[in-house]
């Protein structure tokens, strides 16, 4: 960020809660460590403002009308850093599953907020190696930020996609076609109408009786490449 202030968006449906956050942030604003770029009162409002304002950090409530803070993150392709500020303690584990910088309970303590802001500022100032692109997945009450490289298989289930990574197989409310647009075509292959496979997860391939290919993945599962897609697969792999 080259010494620029941390751009912060306040997301909370309660006016008094937003006013309290402004009060707590005032010393950081005065020394040009923080710039409050806006306020949002709902997930939908925040989505619109994030697109326009490009904040570095969200101070985010959990429970809001029309969608939770987690619903907001699920709707974003590239989420800013997040510090949750909420009156509820039961979402802490869920917050850290989505890589939140901190989880602050209301009334927010100035010292805790200062520590979390310092962490956010250090992250913004650092020049790390390019991070793997990630996707936010929400299935019921569980949430994950998953690097695309860690996904071995995506399977269409109507308007949903089942995402296979590690030992997890959650359903994501996006179609396979929508996700395919975000994938690196040199890493992911559309094996058939229902499945997309990570080529780095392929251990072995064999011909099958349908003039296609069977891809044997590292986890032992087998994905069939249709005859129409088999030639594309061979071309990508230089076969």
XYZ file of C-alpha atoms in Angstrom:
239
model
C 0.000 0.000 0.000
C 3.078 2.269 0.124
C 2.049 4.136 3.277
C -1.518 4.755 2.192
C -4.235 4.559 4.870
C -6.175 1.348 5.243
C -9.507 1.771 3.439
C -12.262 0.499 5.739
C -15.942 -0.154 5.014
C -18.312 -0.431 7.993
C -21.045 -3.043 7.474
C -23.704 -3.112 10.195
C -27.459 -2.600 10.091
C -27.470 -0.718 13.430
C -26.770 3.015 13.206
C -25.484 3.217 16.792
C -23.085 0.321 16.185
C -21.651 2.087 13.131
C -21.326 5.315 15.128
C -19.437 3.456 17.866
C -17.037 1.975 15.315
C -16.436 5.460 13.907
C -15.639 6.672 17.431
C -13.187 3.824 18.001
C -11.562 4.403 14.610
C -11.207 8.174 15.081
C -7.645 8.071 16.542
C -6.512 5.859 13.654
C -8.152 8.196 11.143
C -6.460 11.217 12.736
C -3.002 9.714 12.292
C -3.858 8.698 8.701
C -3.622 4.964 9.403
C -7.266 4.411 8.451
C -9.710 5.955 5.994
C -13.407 5.134 6.465
C -14.573 4.956 2.858
C -18.227 4.211 3.562
C -20.970 2.498 5.519
C -23.357 -0.275 4.497
C -26.525 -1.392 6.267
C -27.033 -4.799 4.615
C -25.223 -7.477 2.638
C -26.699 -6.194 -0.640
C -25.682 -2.621 0.187
C -22.167 -3.793 1.048
C -21.788 -5.751 -2.197
C -22.621 -2.631 -4.214
C -20.250 -0.445 -2.199
C -17.382 -2.947 -2.278
C -17.582 -2.935 -6.066
C -17.299 0.871 -6.151
C -15.035 1.644 -3.200
C -12.611 -1.312 -3.233
C -11.978 -1.312 0.539
C -8.992 -3.108 2.033
C -10.937 -4.154 5.115
C -14.510 -4.808 6.221
C -15.651 -4.282 9.797
C -18.518 -6.708 9.443
C -21.533 -7.648 11.542
C -22.844 -11.220 11.335
C -26.623 -10.959 11.659
C -28.253 -8.419 9.343
C -31.612 -8.232 7.540
C -31.635 -9.879 4.131
C -28.437 -11.878 4.578
C -25.673 -12.532 7.096
C -22.066 -11.421 6.949
C -21.221 -14.918 5.742
C -23.787 -14.623 2.943
C -22.063 -11.398 1.930
C -18.677 -13.111 1.703
C -20.193 -15.997 -0.266
C -21.438 -13.528 -2.883
C -17.998 -11.968 -3.452
C -15.459 -13.348 -5.891
C -12.590 -11.474 -4.241
C -13.333 -10.493 -0.649
C -11.376 -7.851 1.301
C -9.873 -8.719 4.666
C -12.519 -9.035 7.376
C -12.772 -8.220 11.068
C -16.098 -9.425 12.457
C -17.729 -7.110 15.019
C -20.796 -8.770 16.505
C -22.811 -9.225 19.674
C -22.847 -13.022 19.218
C -20.133 -15.445 20.296
C -21.357 -18.574 18.501
C -19.942 -17.661 15.088
C -16.271 -17.402 16.082
C -15.235 -20.791 14.665
C -17.112 -20.099 11.449
C -15.360 -16.735 11.190
C -11.897 -18.222 11.434
C -12.807 -20.944 8.936
C -13.167 -18.119 6.402
C -9.800 -16.619 7.413
C -11.154 -13.588 9.267
C -8.410 -11.416 10.767
C -10.252 -11.241 14.079
C -13.616 -11.769 15.758
C -14.532 -8.937 18.116
C -17.560 -9.084 20.385
C -19.596 -5.968 21.067
C -19.033 -3.765 22.884
C -15.793 -3.685 20.879
C -12.733 -2.917 22.987
C -10.438 -0.204 21.628
C -7.266 -2.193 22.364
C -8.526 -5.327 20.592
C -9.597 -3.280 17.591
C -6.210 -1.532 17.467
C -4.426 -4.893 17.466
C -6.642 -6.212 14.666
C -6.134 -3.030 12.621
C -2.366 -3.328 13.032
C -2.559 -6.864 11.703
C -4.646 -5.704 8.739
C -2.233 -2.854 8.035
C 0.768 -5.169 8.126
C -0.905 -7.505 5.651
C -1.743 -4.625 3.330
C 1.801 -3.197 3.490
C 3.504 -6.531 2.878
C 4.465 -7.603 -0.616
C 3.921 -11.368 -0.447
C 4.319 -13.770 -3.353
C 1.147 -14.013 -5.407
C -1.417 -15.850 -3.307
C -3.361 -18.697 -4.891
C -6.762 -17.598 -6.125
C -9.481 -18.728 -3.771
C -13.203 -19.334 -3.829
C -15.559 -18.842 -0.897
C -17.884 -21.814 -0.313
C -20.887 -21.775 2.011
C -22.867 -24.973 2.596
C -25.418 -24.635 5.387
C -23.590 -23.337 8.452
C -20.126 -24.369 7.202
C -17.876 -22.002 5.270
C -14.475 -22.372 3.605
C -12.001 -20.256 1.633
C -10.457 -22.789 -0.755
C -7.582 -22.265 -3.173
C -8.565 -23.357 -6.666
C -5.336 -25.383 -6.791
C -6.609 -27.512 -3.877
C -9.835 -28.482 -5.658
C -9.562 -31.863 -7.349
C -13.048 -32.215 -8.831
C -16.204 -30.187 -9.436
C -19.507 -31.914 -10.180
C -22.733 -30.375 -11.434
C -25.883 -30.952 -9.376
C -28.461 -28.766 -11.101
C -28.007 -25.152 -10.017
C -25.395 -26.301 -7.498
C -21.851 -27.605 -7.804
C -20.310 -30.182 -5.481
C -16.725 -29.175 -4.773
C -14.237 -31.884 -3.788
C -11.150 -30.814 -1.802
C -9.339 -32.625 0.990
C -11.945 -34.682 2.843
C -14.705 -32.141 2.126
C -17.478 -32.311 -0.497
C -19.727 -29.265 0.064
C -22.428 -28.026 -2.301
C -21.961 -24.522 -3.659
C -24.814 -22.375 -4.961
C -23.222 -21.765 -8.357
C -23.583 -23.690 -11.572
C -20.674 -25.605 -13.040
C -20.667 -23.230 -16.021
C -20.350 -20.201 -13.721
C -17.389 -21.730 -11.907
C -15.743 -22.860 -15.136
C -15.384 -19.212 -16.188
C -13.103 -18.610 -13.182
C -10.870 -21.649 -13.652
C -7.434 -21.745 -15.270
C -7.968 -23.788 -18.483
C -4.380 -25.017 -18.324
C -5.098 -26.604 -14.929
C -8.762 -27.647 -15.116
C -10.416 -29.745 -17.826
C -14.113 -30.220 -18.577
C -14.133 -34.011 -18.593
C -17.811 -34.372 -19.482
C -21.115 -32.541 -19.148
C -21.188 -32.945 -15.357
C -17.561 -32.890 -14.200
C -14.460 -30.683 -14.269
C -11.199 -32.192 -13.063
C -7.948 -30.675 -11.779
C -5.243 -32.092 -14.055
C -2.678 -31.915 -11.244
C -4.797 -34.487 -9.380
C -4.633 -37.083 -12.176
C -2.413 -40.057 -11.312
C -3.138 -42.266 -14.325
C -5.268 -42.399 -17.448
C -6.603 -45.366 -19.382
C -8.722 -45.822 -22.504
C -12.290 -46.969 -21.920
C -14.820 -48.964 -23.942
C -16.675 -45.802 -25.028
C -13.621 -44.519 -26.956
C -13.018 -41.993 -24.214
C -10.602 -41.921 -21.305
C -10.771 -42.786 -17.627
C -8.838 -40.442 -15.343
C -7.671 -42.066 -12.114
C -7.270 -39.343 -9.492
C -4.822 -39.332 -6.611
C -7.622 -40.022 -4.120
C -8.595 -43.219 -5.988
C -11.711 -41.874 -7.713
C -12.219 -42.269 -11.464
C -13.565 -39.615 -13.835
C -14.709 -40.501 -17.333
C -13.663 -38.190 -20.166
C -16.225 -38.286 -22.947
C -15.110 -39.232 -26.440
C -15.690 -35.650 -27.587
C -13.503 -34.279 -24.795
C -10.787 -36.937 -25.001
C -8.993 -35.270 -27.895
C -8.997 -31.938 -26.080
C -7.523 -33.645 -23.033
C -4.763 -35.235 -25.118
C -3.974 -31.873 -26.697
C -3.753 -30.095 -23.336
C -1.502 -32.846 -21.970
C 0.632 -33.031 -25.108
C -0.336 -36.634 -25.860
